[in-house]
Amino acid sequence: MAKRTYNPVPMTHPALPAEAVGYVSRRVDRPERLALFRADGTISNTFGIEDTYETLRPVFAEHGMTLREDGIVVRG
């Protein structure tokens, strides 16, 4: 079995508004998982394999953030 290379880069990188904290996208090296990427494209958090945008919205809300439909995360 081939060893995975640690390469936490996003599959997509949307154009972010100034107020964006970051965005949620799939990782290139772990496409089965969603991850939160900071506005500069570095990885912040990787979520569980069962997580979806819908299951993550309440998690972000608990921390005062909103996960928009386009995957962008903003405060408030």
PDB file with SEQRES, HELIX, SHEET and CRYST1 records, atoms N, CA, C and O in Angstrom:
SEQRES   1 A   76  MET ALA LYS ARG THR TYR ASN PRO VAL PRO MET THR HIS          
SEQRES   2 A   76  PRO ALA LEU PRO ALA GLU ALA VAL GLY TYR VAL SER ARG          
SEQRES   3 A   76  ARG VAL ASP ARG PRO GLU ARG LEU ALA LEU PHE ARG ALA          
SEQRES   4 A   76  ASP GLY THR ILE SER ASN THR PHE GLY ILE GLU ASP THR          
SEQRES   5 A   76  TYR GLU THR LEU ARG PRO VAL PHE ALA GLU HIS GLY MET          
SEQRES   6 A   76  THR LEU ARG GLU ASP GLY ILE VAL VAL ARG GLY                  
HELIX    1 AA1 TYR A   53  GLU A   62  1                                  10    
SHEET    1 AA1 5 ILE A  43  THR A  46  0                                        
SHEET    2 AA1 5 LEU A  34  ARG A  38 -1                                        
SHEET    3 AA1 5 ALA A  20  ARG A  26 -1                                        
SHEET    4 AA1 5 ILE A  72  ARG A  75 -1                                        
SHEET    5 AA1 5 MET A  65  LEU A  67 -1                                        
CRYST1    1.000    1.000    1.000  90.00  90.00  90.00 P 1           1          
ATOM      1  N   MET A   1       0.841  -1.167   0.000  1.00  0.00           N  
ATOM      2  CA  MET A   1       0.000   0.000   0.000  1.00  0.00           C  
ATOM      3  C   MET A   1       0.887   1.231   0.000  1.00  0.00           C  
ATOM      4  O   MET A   1       1.810   1.333   0.808  1.00  0.00           O  
ATOM      5  N   ALA A   2       0.618   2.155  -0.888  1.00  0.00           N  
ATOM      6  CA  ALA A   2       1.419   3.365  -0.999  1.00  0.00           C  
ATOM      7  C   ALA A   2       1.133   4.310   0.162  1.00  0.00           C  
ATOM      8  O   ALA A   2      -0.011   4.464   0.590  1.00  0.00           O  
ATOM      9  N   LYS A   3       2.164   4.923   0.650  1.00  0.00           N  
ATOM     10  CA  LYS A   3       2.021   5.884   1.732  1.00  0.00           C  
ATOM     11  C   LYS A   3       1.532   7.207   1.149  1.00  0.00           C  
ATOM     12  O   LYS A   3       2.013   7.650   0.105  1.00  0.00           O  
ATOM     13  N   ARG A   4       0.579   7.830   1.826  1.00  0.00           N  
ATOM     14  CA  ARG A   4       0.061   9.109   1.373  1.00  0.00           C  
ATOM     15  C   ARG A   4       1.060  10.215   1.676  1.00  0.00           C  
ATOM     16  O   ARG A   4       1.736  10.211   2.704  1.00  0.00           O  
ATOM     17  N   THR A   5       1.129  11.147   0.764  1.00  0.00           N  
ATOM     18  CA  THR A   5       1.957  12.318   0.977  1.00  0.00           C  
ATOM     19  C   THR A   5       1.118  13.376   1.664  1.00  0.00           C  
ATOM     20  O   THR A   5      -0.012  13.633   1.248  1.00  0.00           O  
ATOM     21  N   TYR A   6       1.645  13.988   2.700  1.00  0.00           N  
ATOM     22  CA  TYR A   6       0.927  15.047   3.406  1.00  0.00           C  
ATOM     23  C   TYR A   6       0.943  16.296   2.540  1.00  0.00           C  
ATOM     24  O   TYR A   6       1.972  16.957   2.403  1.00  0.00           O  
ATOM     25  N   ASN A   7      -0.186  16.606   1.968  1.00  0.00           N  
ATOM     26  CA  ASN A   7      -0.293  17.746   1.068  1.00  0.00           C  
ATOM     27  C   ASN A   7      -1.656  18.390   1.265  1.00  0.00           C  
ATOM     28  O   ASN A   7      -2.534  18.244   0.414  1.00  0.00           O  
ATOM     29  N   PRO A   8      -1.849  19.101   2.373  1.00  0.00           N  
ATOM     30  CA  PRO A   8      -3.170  19.644   2.672  1.00  0.00           C  
ATOM     31  C   PRO A   8      -3.502  20.906   1.866  1.00  0.00           C  
ATOM     32  O   PRO A   8      -3.608  21.999   2.423  1.00  0.00           O  
ATOM     33  N   VAL A   9      -3.660  20.742   0.577  1.00  0.00           N  
ATOM     34  CA  VAL A   9      -4.059  21.864  -0.261  1.00  0.00           C  
ATOM     35  C   VAL A   9      -5.488  21.643  -0.712  1.00  0.00           C  
ATOM     36  O   VAL A   9      -5.928  20.500  -0.837  1.00  0.00           O  
ATOM     37  N   PRO A  10      -6.226  22.726  -0.961  1.00  0.00           N  
ATOM     38  CA  PRO A  10      -7.624  22.588  -1.344  1.00  0.00           C  
ATOM     39  C   PRO A  10      -7.790  22.179  -2.797  1.00  0.00           C  
ATOM     40  O   PRO A  10      -6.943  22.476  -3.639  1.00  0.00           O  
ATOM     41  N   MET A  11      -8.888  21.496  -3.080  1.00  0.00           N  
ATOM     42  CA  MET A  11      -9.223  21.144  -4.455  1.00  0.00           C  
ATOM     43  C   MET A  11      -9.717  22.379  -5.199  1.00  0.00           C  
ATOM     44  O   MET A  11      -9.509  22.513  -6.404  1.00  0.00           O  
ATOM     45  N   THR A  12     -10.372  23.278  -4.472  1.00  0.00           N  
ATOM     46  CA  THR A  12     -10.857  24.523  -5.063  1.00  0.00           C  
ATOM     47  C   THR A  12     -10.416  25.689  -4.186  1.00  0.00           C  
ATOM     48  O   THR A  12     -10.177  25.515  -2.991  1.00  0.00           O  
ATOM     49  N   HIS A  13     -10.311  26.854  -4.767  1.00  0.00           N  
ATOM     50  CA  HIS A  13      -9.931  28.052  -4.027  1.00  0.00           C  
ATOM     51  C   HIS A  13     -10.777  29.210  -4.557  1.00  0.00           C  
ATOM     52  O   HIS A  13     -10.419  29.842  -5.550  1.00  0.00           O  
ATOM     53  N   PRO A  14     -11.907  29.486  -3.885  1.00  0.00           N  
ATOM     54  CA  PRO A  14     -12.807  30.522  -4.381  1.00  0.00           C  
ATOM     55  C   PRO A  14     -12.242  31.926  -4.178  1.00  0.00           C  
ATOM     56  O   PRO A  14     -11.359  32.139  -3.347  1.00  0.00           O  
ATOM     57  N   ALA A  15     -12.761  32.869  -4.943  1.00  0.00           N  
ATOM     58  CA  ALA A  15     -12.431  34.280  -4.721  1.00  0.00           C  
ATOM     59  C   ALA A  15     -13.120  34.686  -3.423  1.00  0.00           C  
ATOM     60  O   ALA A  15     -14.335  34.540  -3.288  1.00  0.00           O  
ATOM     61  N   LEU A  16     -12.354  35.187  -2.484  1.00  0.00           N  
ATOM     62  CA  LEU A  16     -12.899  35.480  -1.156  1.00  0.00           C  
ATOM     63  C   LEU A  16     -13.185  36.963  -0.970  1.00  0.00           C  
ATOM     64  O   LEU A  16     -12.400  37.810  -1.396  1.00  0.00           O  
ATOM     65  N   PRO A  17     -14.314  37.277  -0.333  1.00  0.00           N  
ATOM     66  CA  PRO A  17     -14.573  38.667   0.028  1.00  0.00           C  
ATOM     67  C   PRO A  17     -13.668  39.071   1.192  1.00  0.00           C  
ATOM     68  O   PRO A  17     -13.106  38.213   1.871  1.00  0.00           O  
ATOM     69  N   ALA A  18     -13.530  40.347   1.414  1.00  0.00           N  
ATOM     70  CA  ALA A  18     -12.620  40.852   2.461  1.00  0.00           C  
ATOM     71  C   ALA A  18     -12.971  40.335   3.852  1.00  0.00           C  
ATOM     72  O   ALA A  18     -12.081  40.150   4.682  1.00  0.00           O  
ATOM     73  N   GLU A  19     -14.250  40.100   4.119  1.00  0.00           N  
ATOM     74  CA  GLU A  19     -14.673  39.682   5.459  1.00  0.00           C  
ATOM     75  C   GLU A  19     -14.551  38.182   5.695  1.00  0.00           C  
ATOM     76  O   GLU A  19     -14.895  37.711   6.780  1.00  0.00           O  
ATOM     77  N   ALA A  20     -14.082  37.431   4.737  1.00  0.00           N  
ATOM     78  CA  ALA A  20     -13.999  35.975   4.862  1.00  0.00           C  
ATOM     79  C   ALA A  20     -12.918  35.551   5.852  1.00  0.00           C  
ATOM     80  O   ALA A  20     -11.811  36.089   5.873  1.00  0.00           O  
ATOM     81  N   VAL A  21     -13.281  34.569   6.668  1.00  0.00           N  
ATOM     82  CA  VAL A  21     -12.335  33.936   7.584  1.00  0.00           C  
ATOM     83  C   VAL A  21     -11.562  32.870   6.821  1.00  0.00           C  
ATOM     84  O   VAL A  21     -10.371  32.659   7.052  1.00  0.00           O  
ATOM     85  N   GLY A  22     -12.258  32.203   5.910  1.00  0.00           N  
ATOM     86  CA  GLY A  22     -11.674  31.129   5.121  1.00  0.00           C  
ATOM     87  C   GLY A  22     -12.753  30.466   4.296  1.00  0.00           C  
ATOM     88  O   GLY A  22     -13.773  31.084   3.988  1.00  0.00           O  
ATOM     89  N   TYR A  23     -12.537  29.206   3.933  1.00  0.00           N  
ATOM     90  CA  TYR A  23     -13.504  28.481   3.122  1.00  0.00           C  
ATOM     91  C   TYR A  23     -13.367  26.992   3.359  1.00  0.00           C  
ATOM     92  O   TYR A  23     -12.322  26.501   3.785  1.00  0.00           O  
ATOM     93  N   VAL A  24     -14.441  26.291   3.074  1.00  0.00           N  
ATOM     94  CA  VAL A  24     -14.466  24.835   3.223  1.00  0.00           C  
ATOM     95  C   VAL A  24     -14.341  24.214   1.829  1.00  0.00           C  
ATOM     96  O   VAL A  24     -15.049  24.591   0.896  1.00  0.00           O  
ATOM     97  N   SER A  25     -13.437  23.270   1.717  1.00  0.00           N  
ATOM     98  CA  SER A  25     -13.205  22.580   0.453  1.00  0.00           C  
ATOM     99  C   SER A  25     -12.690  21.187   0.771  1.00  0.00           C  
ATOM    100  O   SER A  25     -12.367  20.883   1.919  1.00  0.00           O  
ATOM    101  N   ARG A  26     -12.616  20.360  -0.230  1.00  0.00           N  
ATOM    102  CA  ARG A  26     -12.017  19.026  -0.066  1.00  0.00           C  
ATOM    103  C   ARG A  26     -10.500  19.140  -0.201  1.00  0.00           C  
ATOM    104  O   ARG A  26      -9.993  19.974  -0.951  1.00  0.00           O  
ATOM    105  N   ARG A  27      -9.794  18.302   0.526  1.00  0.00           N  
ATOM    106  CA  ARG A  27      -8.334  18.262   0.443  1.00  0.00           C  
ATOM    107  C   ARG A  27      -7.912  17.431  -0.755  1.00  0.00           C  
ATOM    108  O   ARG A  27      -8.546  16.421  -1.060  1.00  0.00           O  
ATOM    109  N   VAL A  28      -6.861  17.835  -1.432  1.00  0.00           N  
ATOM    110  CA  VAL A  28      -6.333  17.074  -2.561  1.00  0.00           C  
ATOM    111  C   VAL A  28      -5.855  15.699  -2.099  1.00  0.00           C  
ATOM    112  O   VAL A  28      -6.104  14.694  -2.764  1.00  0.00           O  
ATOM    113  N   ASP A  29      -5.174  15.662  -0.969  1.00  0.00           N  
ATOM    114  CA  ASP A  29      -4.622  14.392  -0.492  1.00  0.00           C  
ATOM    115  C   ASP A  29      -5.630  13.532   0.265  1.00  0.00           C  
ATOM    116  O   ASP A  29      -5.360  12.361   0.530  1.00  0.00           O  
ATOM    117  N   ARG A  30      -6.777  14.086   0.615  1.00  0.00           N  
ATOM    118  CA  ARG A  30      -7.831  13.343   1.320  1.00  0.00           C  
ATOM    119  C   ARG A  30      -9.177  13.792   0.778  1.00  0.00           C  
ATOM    120  O   ARG A  30      -9.948  14.413   1.510  1.00  0.00           O  
ATOM    121  N   PRO A  31      -9.482  13.501  -0.470  1.00  0.00           N  
ATOM    122  CA  PRO A  31     -10.693  14.026  -1.091  1.00  0.00           C  
ATOM    123  C   PRO A  31     -11.998  13.551  -0.453  1.00  0.00           C  
ATOM    124  O   PRO A  31     -13.065  14.099  -0.730  1.00  0.00           O  
ATOM    125  N   GLU A  32     -11.910  12.545   0.391  1.00  0.00           N  
ATOM    126  CA  GLU A  32     -13.106  12.074   1.075  1.00  0.00           C  
ATOM    127  C   GLU A  32     -13.485  12.962   2.254  1.00  0.00           C  
ATOM    128  O   GLU A  32     -14.546  12.785   2.854  1.00  0.00           O  
ATOM    129  N   ARG A  33     -12.618  13.919   2.585  1.00  0.00           N  
ATOM    130  CA  ARG A  33     -12.849  14.786   3.746  1.00  0.00           C  
ATOM    131  C   ARG A  33     -12.929  16.252   3.355  1.00  0.00           C  
ATOM    132  O   ARG A  33     -12.244  16.717   2.444  1.00  0.00           O  
ATOM    133  N   LEU A  34     -13.796  16.970   4.080  1.00  0.00           N  
ATOM    134  CA  LEU A  34     -13.848  18.418   3.955  1.00  0.00           C  
ATOM    135  C   LEU A  34     -12.863  19.015   4.949  1.00  0.00           C  
ATOM    136  O   LEU A  34     -12.566  18.416   5.983  1.00  0.00           O  
ATOM    137  N   ALA A  35     -12.367  20.186   4.628  1.00  0.00           N  
ATOM    138  CA  ALA A  35     -11.437  20.873   5.523  1.00  0.00           C  
ATOM    139  C   ALA A  35     -11.707  22.365   5.478  1.00  0.00           C  
ATOM    140  O   ALA A  35     -12.223  22.888   4.490  1.00  0.00           O  
ATOM    141  N   LEU A  36     -11.353  23.037   6.550  1.00  0.00           N  
ATOM    142  CA  LEU A  36     -11.421  24.493   6.604  1.00  0.00           C  
ATOM    143  C   LEU A  36     -10.043  25.022   6.244  1.00  0.00           C  
ATOM    144  O   LEU A  36      -9.044  24.673   6.872  1.00  0.00           O  
ATOM    145  N   PHE A  37     -10.006  25.861   5.235  1.00  0.00           N  
ATOM    146  CA  PHE A  37      -8.769  26.514   4.818  1.00  0.00           C  
ATOM    147  C   PHE A  37      -8.852  27.989   5.168  1.00  0.00           C  
ATOM    148  O   PHE A  37      -9.895  28.620   4.992  1.00  0.00           O  
ATOM    149  N   ARG A  38      -7.755  28.534   5.663  1.00  0.00           N  
ATOM    150  CA  ARG A  38      -7.695  29.974   5.937  1.00  0.00           C  
ATOM    151  C   ARG A  38      -7.728  30.735   4.622  1.00  0.00           C  
ATOM    152  O   ARG A  38      -7.568  30.155   3.549  1.00  0.00           O  
ATOM    153  N   ALA A  39      -7.935  32.028   4.720  1.00  0.00           N  
ATOM    154  CA  ALA A  39      -8.017  32.870   3.524  1.00  0.00           C  
ATOM    155  C   ALA A  39      -6.742  32.780   2.677  1.00  0.00           C  
ATOM    156  O   ALA A  39      -6.800  32.958   1.460  1.00  0.00           O  
ATOM    157  N   ASP A  40      -5.601  32.507   3.301  1.00  0.00           N  
ATOM    158  CA  ASP A  40      -4.341  32.411   2.553  1.00  0.00           C  
ATOM    159  C   ASP A  40      -4.120  31.030   1.928  1.00  0.00           C  
ATOM    160  O   ASP A  40      -3.101  30.803   1.276  1.00  0.00           O  
ATOM    161  N   GLY A  41      -5.074  30.104   2.124  1.00  0.00           N  
ATOM    162  CA  GLY A  41      -4.982  28.776   1.522  1.00  0.00           C  
ATOM    163  C   GLY A  41      -4.345  27.718   2.396  1.00  0.00           C  
ATOM    164  O   GLY A  41      -4.289  26.555   1.999  1.00  0.00           O  
ATOM    165  N   THR A  42      -3.858  28.086   3.585  1.00  0.00           N  
ATOM    166  CA  THR A  42      -3.293  27.087   4.490  1.00  0.00           C  
ATOM    167  C   THR A  42      -4.416  26.380   5.236  1.00  0.00           C  
ATOM    168  O   THR A  42      -5.490  26.945   5.441  1.00  0.00           O  
ATOM    169  N   ILE A  43      -4.162  25.153   5.634  1.00  0.00           N  
ATOM    170  CA  ILE A  43      -5.201  24.359   6.292  1.00  0.00           C  
ATOM    171  C   ILE A  43      -5.356  24.763   7.750  1.00  0.00           C  
ATOM    172  O   ILE A  43      -4.375  25.027   8.445  1.00  0.00           O  
ATOM    173  N   SER A  44      -6.600  24.805   8.198  1.00  0.00           N  
ATOM    174  CA  SER A  44      -6.903  25.093   9.588  1.00  0.00           C  
ATOM    175  C   SER A  44      -7.391  23.831  10.290  1.00  0.00           C  
ATOM    176  O   SER A  44      -6.838  23.436  11.316  1.00  0.00           O  
ATOM    177  N   ASN A  45      -8.422  23.198   9.741  1.00  0.00           N  
ATOM    178  CA  ASN A  45      -9.013  22.011  10.345  1.00  0.00           C  
ATOM    179  C   ASN A  45      -9.451  21.028   9.262  1.00  0.00           C  
ATOM    180  O   ASN A  45      -9.844  21.427   8.166  1.00  0.00           O  
ATOM    181  N   THR A  46      -9.377  19.750   9.584  1.00  0.00           N  
ATOM    182  CA  THR A  46      -9.950  18.717   8.729  1.00  0.00           C  
ATOM    183  C   THR A  46     -11.093  18.093   9.509  1.00  0.00           C  
ATOM    184  O   THR A  46     -10.981  17.863  10.713  1.00  0.00           O  
ATOM    185  N   PHE A  47     -12.190  17.821   8.822  1.00  0.00           N  
ATOM    186  CA  PHE A  47     -13.377  17.296   9.482  1.00  0.00           C  
ATOM    187  C   PHE A  47     -13.504  15.802   9.226  1.00  0.00           C  
ATOM    188  O   PHE A  47     -12.789  15.228   8.405  1.00  0.00           O  
ATOM    189  N   GLY A  48     -14.426  15.194   9.946  1.00  0.00           N  
ATOM    190  CA  GLY A  48     -14.637  13.756   9.842  1.00  0.00           C  
ATOM    191  C   GLY A  48     -15.146  13.340   8.474  1.00  0.00           C  
ATOM    192  O   GLY A  48     -15.710  14.145   7.733  1.00  0.00           O  
ATOM    193  N   ILE A  49     -14.942  12.089   8.156  1.00  0.00           N  
ATOM    194  CA  ILE A  49     -15.330  11.564   6.855  1.00  0.00           C  
ATOM    195  C   ILE A  49     -16.837  11.658   6.637  1.00  0.00           C  
ATOM    196  O   ILE A  49     -17.291  11.749   5.496  1.00  0.00           O  
ATOM    197  N   GLU A  50     -17.613  11.637   7.712  1.00  0.00           N  
ATOM    198  CA  GLU A  50     -19.068  11.690   7.598  1.00  0.00           C  
ATOM    199  C   GLU A  50     -19.608  13.123   7.543  1.00  0.00           C  
ATOM    200  O   GLU A  50     -20.798  13.312   7.287  1.00  0.00           O  
ATOM    201  N   ASP A  51     -18.775  14.124   7.773  1.00  0.00           N  
ATOM    202  CA  ASP A  51     -19.226  15.514   7.787  1.00  0.00           C  
ATOM    203  C   ASP A  51     -19.562  16.026   6.401  1.00  0.00           C  
ATOM    204  O   ASP A  51     -18.908  15.685   5.415  1.00  0.00           O  
ATOM    205  N   THR A  52     -20.604  16.859   6.345  1.00  0.00           N  
ATOM    206  CA  THR A  52     -21.047  17.509   5.119  1.00  0.00           C  
ATOM    207  C   THR A  52     -21.177  19.000   5.417  1.00  0.00           C  
ATOM    208  O   THR A  52     -21.034  19.424   6.564  1.00  0.00           O  
ATOM    209  N   TYR A  53     -21.445  19.785   4.390  1.00  0.00           N  
ATOM    210  CA  TYR A  53     -21.677  21.216   4.608  1.00  0.00           C  
ATOM    211  C   TYR A  53     -22.834  21.421   5.590  1.00  0.00           C  
ATOM    212  O   TYR A  53     -22.784  22.322   6.428  1.00  0.00           O  
ATOM    213  N   GLU A  54     -23.867  20.596   5.490  1.00  0.00           N  
ATOM    214  CA  GLU A  54     -25.033  20.720   6.361  1.00  0.00           C  
ATOM    215  C   GLU A  54     -24.699  20.405   7.820  1.00  0.00           C  
ATOM    216  O   GLU A  54     -25.186  21.085   8.723  1.00  0.00           O  
ATOM    217  N   THR A  55     -23.878  19.385   8.059  1.00  0.00           N  
ATOM    218  CA  THR A  55     -23.527  19.054   9.447  1.00  0.00           C  
ATOM    219  C   THR A  55     -22.528  20.044  10.028  1.00  0.00           C  
ATOM    220  O   THR A  55     -22.441  20.194  11.247  1.00  0.00           O  
ATOM    221  N   LEU A  56     -21.775  20.720   9.169  1.00  0.00           N  
ATOM    222  CA  LEU A  56     -20.783  21.677   9.660  1.00  0.00           C  
ATOM    223  C   LEU A  56     -21.374  23.048   9.982  1.00  0.00           C  
ATOM    224  O   LEU A  56     -20.813  23.779  10.799  1.00  0.00           O  
ATOM    225  N   ARG A  57     -22.491  23.409   9.359  1.00  0.00           N  
ATOM    226  CA  ARG A  57     -23.078  24.731   9.595  1.00  0.00           C  
ATOM    227  C   ARG A  57     -23.341  25.001  11.075  1.00  0.00           C  
ATOM    228  O   ARG A  57     -22.968  26.072  11.554  1.00  0.00           O  
ATOM    229  N   PRO A  58     -23.965  24.085  11.830  1.00  0.00           N  
ATOM    230  CA  PRO A  58     -24.182  24.355  13.247  1.00  0.00           C  
ATOM    231  C   PRO A  58     -22.871  24.446  14.048  1.00  0.00           C  
ATOM    232  O   PRO A  58     -22.797  25.179  15.035  1.00  0.00           O  
ATOM    233  N   VAL A  59     -21.870  23.721  13.633  1.00  0.00           N  
ATOM    234  CA  VAL A  59     -20.568  23.765  14.312  1.00  0.00           C  
ATOM    235  C   VAL A  59     -19.963  25.168  14.166  1.00  0.00           C  
ATOM    236  O   VAL A  59     -19.483  25.750  15.139  1.00  0.00           O  
ATOM    237  N   PHE A  60     -19.991  25.695  12.953  1.00  0.00           N  
ATOM    238  CA  PHE A  60     -19.481  27.052  12.734  1.00  0.00           C  
ATOM    239  C   PHE A  60     -20.329  28.075  13.492  1.00  0.00           C  
ATOM    240  O   PHE A  60     -19.796  29.032  14.053  1.00  0.00           O  
ATOM    241  N   ALA A  61     -21.656  27.871  13.508  1.00  0.00           N  
ATOM    242  CA  ALA A  61     -22.550  28.798  14.207  1.00  0.00           C  
ATOM    243  C   ALA A  61     -22.232  28.858  15.700  1.00  0.00           C  
ATOM    244  O   ALA A  61     -22.311  29.926  16.306  1.00  0.00           O  
ATOM    245  N   GLU A  62     -21.875  27.725  16.295  1.00  0.00           N  
ATOM    246  CA  GLU A  62     -21.499  27.695  17.718  1.00  0.00           C  
ATOM    247  C   GLU A  62     -20.300  28.583  18.002  1.00  0.00           C  
ATOM    248  O   GLU A  62     -20.122  29.052  19.127  1.00  0.00           O  
ATOM    249  N   HIS A  63     -19.484  28.814  16.995  1.00  0.00           N  
ATOM    250  CA  HIS A  63     -18.274  29.616  17.151  1.00  0.00           C  
ATOM    251  C   HIS A  63     -18.415  30.997  16.523  1.00  0.00           C  
ATOM    252  O   HIS A  63     -17.421  31.681  16.274  1.00  0.00           O  
ATOM    253  N   GLY A  64     -19.668  31.405  16.268  1.00  0.00           N  
ATOM    254  CA  GLY A  64     -19.933  32.744  15.774  1.00  0.00           C  
ATOM    255  C   GLY A  64     -19.594  32.961  14.314  1.00  0.00           C  
ATOM    256  O   GLY A  64     -19.327  34.088  13.897  1.00  0.00           O  
ATOM    257  N   MET A  65     -19.602  31.886  13.529  1.00  0.00           N  
ATOM    258  CA  MET A  65     -19.292  31.995  12.110  1.00  0.00           C  
ATOM    259  C   MET A  65     -20.425  31.401  11.281  1.00  0.00           C  
ATOM    260  O   MET A  65     -21.223  30.602  11.771  1.00  0.00           O  
ATOM    261  N   THR A  66     -20.477  31.807  10.020  1.00  0.00           N  
ATOM    262  CA  THR A  66     -21.481  31.303   9.091  1.00  0.00           C  
ATOM    263  C   THR A  66     -20.789  30.633   7.912  1.00  0.00           C  
ATOM    264  O   THR A  66     -19.896  31.211   7.292  1.00  0.00           O  
ATOM    265  N   LEU A  67     -21.205  29.420   7.615  1.00  0.00           N  
ATOM    266  CA  LEU A  67     -20.735  28.708   6.426  1.00  0.00           C  
ATOM    267  C   LEU A  67     -21.759  28.975   5.333  1.00  0.00           C  
ATOM    268  O   LEU A  67     -22.870  28.445   5.372  1.00  0.00           O  
ATOM    269  N   ARG A  68     -21.388  29.791   4.368  1.00  0.00           N  
ATOM    270  CA  ARG A  68     -22.304  30.161   3.297  1.00  0.00           C  
ATOM    271  C   ARG A  68     -22.476  29.010   2.306  1.00  0.00           C  
ATOM    272  O   ARG A  68     -21.727  28.035   2.337  1.00  0.00           O  
ATOM    273  N   GLU A  69     -23.465  29.135   1.433  1.00  0.00           N  
ATOM    274  CA  GLU A  69     -23.752  28.107   0.427  1.00  0.00           C  
ATOM    275  C   GLU A  69     -22.569  27.853  -0.503  1.00  0.00           C  
ATOM    276  O   GLU A  69     -22.391  26.738  -0.993  1.00  0.00           O  
ATOM    277  N   ASP A  70     -21.753  28.893  -0.747  1.00  0.00           N  
ATOM    278  CA  ASP A  70     -20.599  28.740  -1.652  1.00  0.00           C  
ATOM    279  C   ASP A  70     -19.354  28.213  -0.945  1.00  0.00           C  
ATOM    280  O   ASP A  70     -18.283  28.137  -1.548  1.00  0.00           O  
ATOM    281  N   GLY A  71     -19.489  27.842   0.352  1.00  0.00           N  
ATOM    282  CA  GLY A  71     -18.369  27.272   1.092  1.00  0.00           C  
ATOM    283  C   GLY A  71     -17.497  28.282   1.801  1.00  0.00           C  
ATOM    284  O   GLY A  71     -16.555  27.905   2.498  1.00  0.00           O  
ATOM    285  N   ILE A  72     -17.794  29.558   1.636  1.00  0.00           N  
ATOM    286  CA  ILE A  72     -17.005  30.605   2.289  1.00  0.00           C  
ATOM    287  C   ILE A  72     -17.492  30.789   3.717  1.00  0.00           C  
ATOM    288  O   ILE A  72     -18.695  30.783   3.978  1.00  0.00           O  
ATOM    289  N   VAL A  73     -16.547  30.952   4.644  1.00  0.00           N  
ATOM    290  CA  VAL A  73     -16.848  31.114   6.064  1.00  0.00           C  
ATOM    291  C   VAL A  73     -16.607  32.570   6.445  1.00  0.00           C  
ATOM    292  O   VAL A  73     -15.542  33.129   6.185  1.00  0.00           O  
ATOM    293  N   VAL A  74     -17.631  33.179   7.073  1.00  0.00           N  
ATOM    294  CA  VAL A  74     -17.534  34.568   7.536  1.00  0.00           C  
ATOM    295  C   VAL A  74     -17.950  34.631   9.001  1.00  0.00           C  
ATOM    296  O   VAL A  74     -18.657  33.752   9.494  1.00  0.00           O  
ATOM    297  N   ARG A  75     -17.510  35.668   9.685  1.00  0.00           N  
ATOM    298  CA  ARG A  75     -17.926  35.874  11.070  1.00  0.00           C  
ATOM    299  C   ARG A  75     -19.362  36.388  11.075  1.00  0.00           C  
ATOM    300  O   ARG A  75     -19.772  37.173  10.220  1.00  0.00           O  
ATOM    301  N   GLY A  76     -20.113  35.913  12.076  1.00  0.00           N  
ATOM    302  CA  GLY A  76     -21.480  36.424  12.231  1.00  0.00           C  
ATOM    303  C   GLY A  76     -22.548  35.552  11.695  1.00  0.00           C  
ATOM    304  O   GLY A  76     -23.727  35.897  11.779  1.00  0.00           O  
TER     305      GLY A  76                                                      
END                                                                             
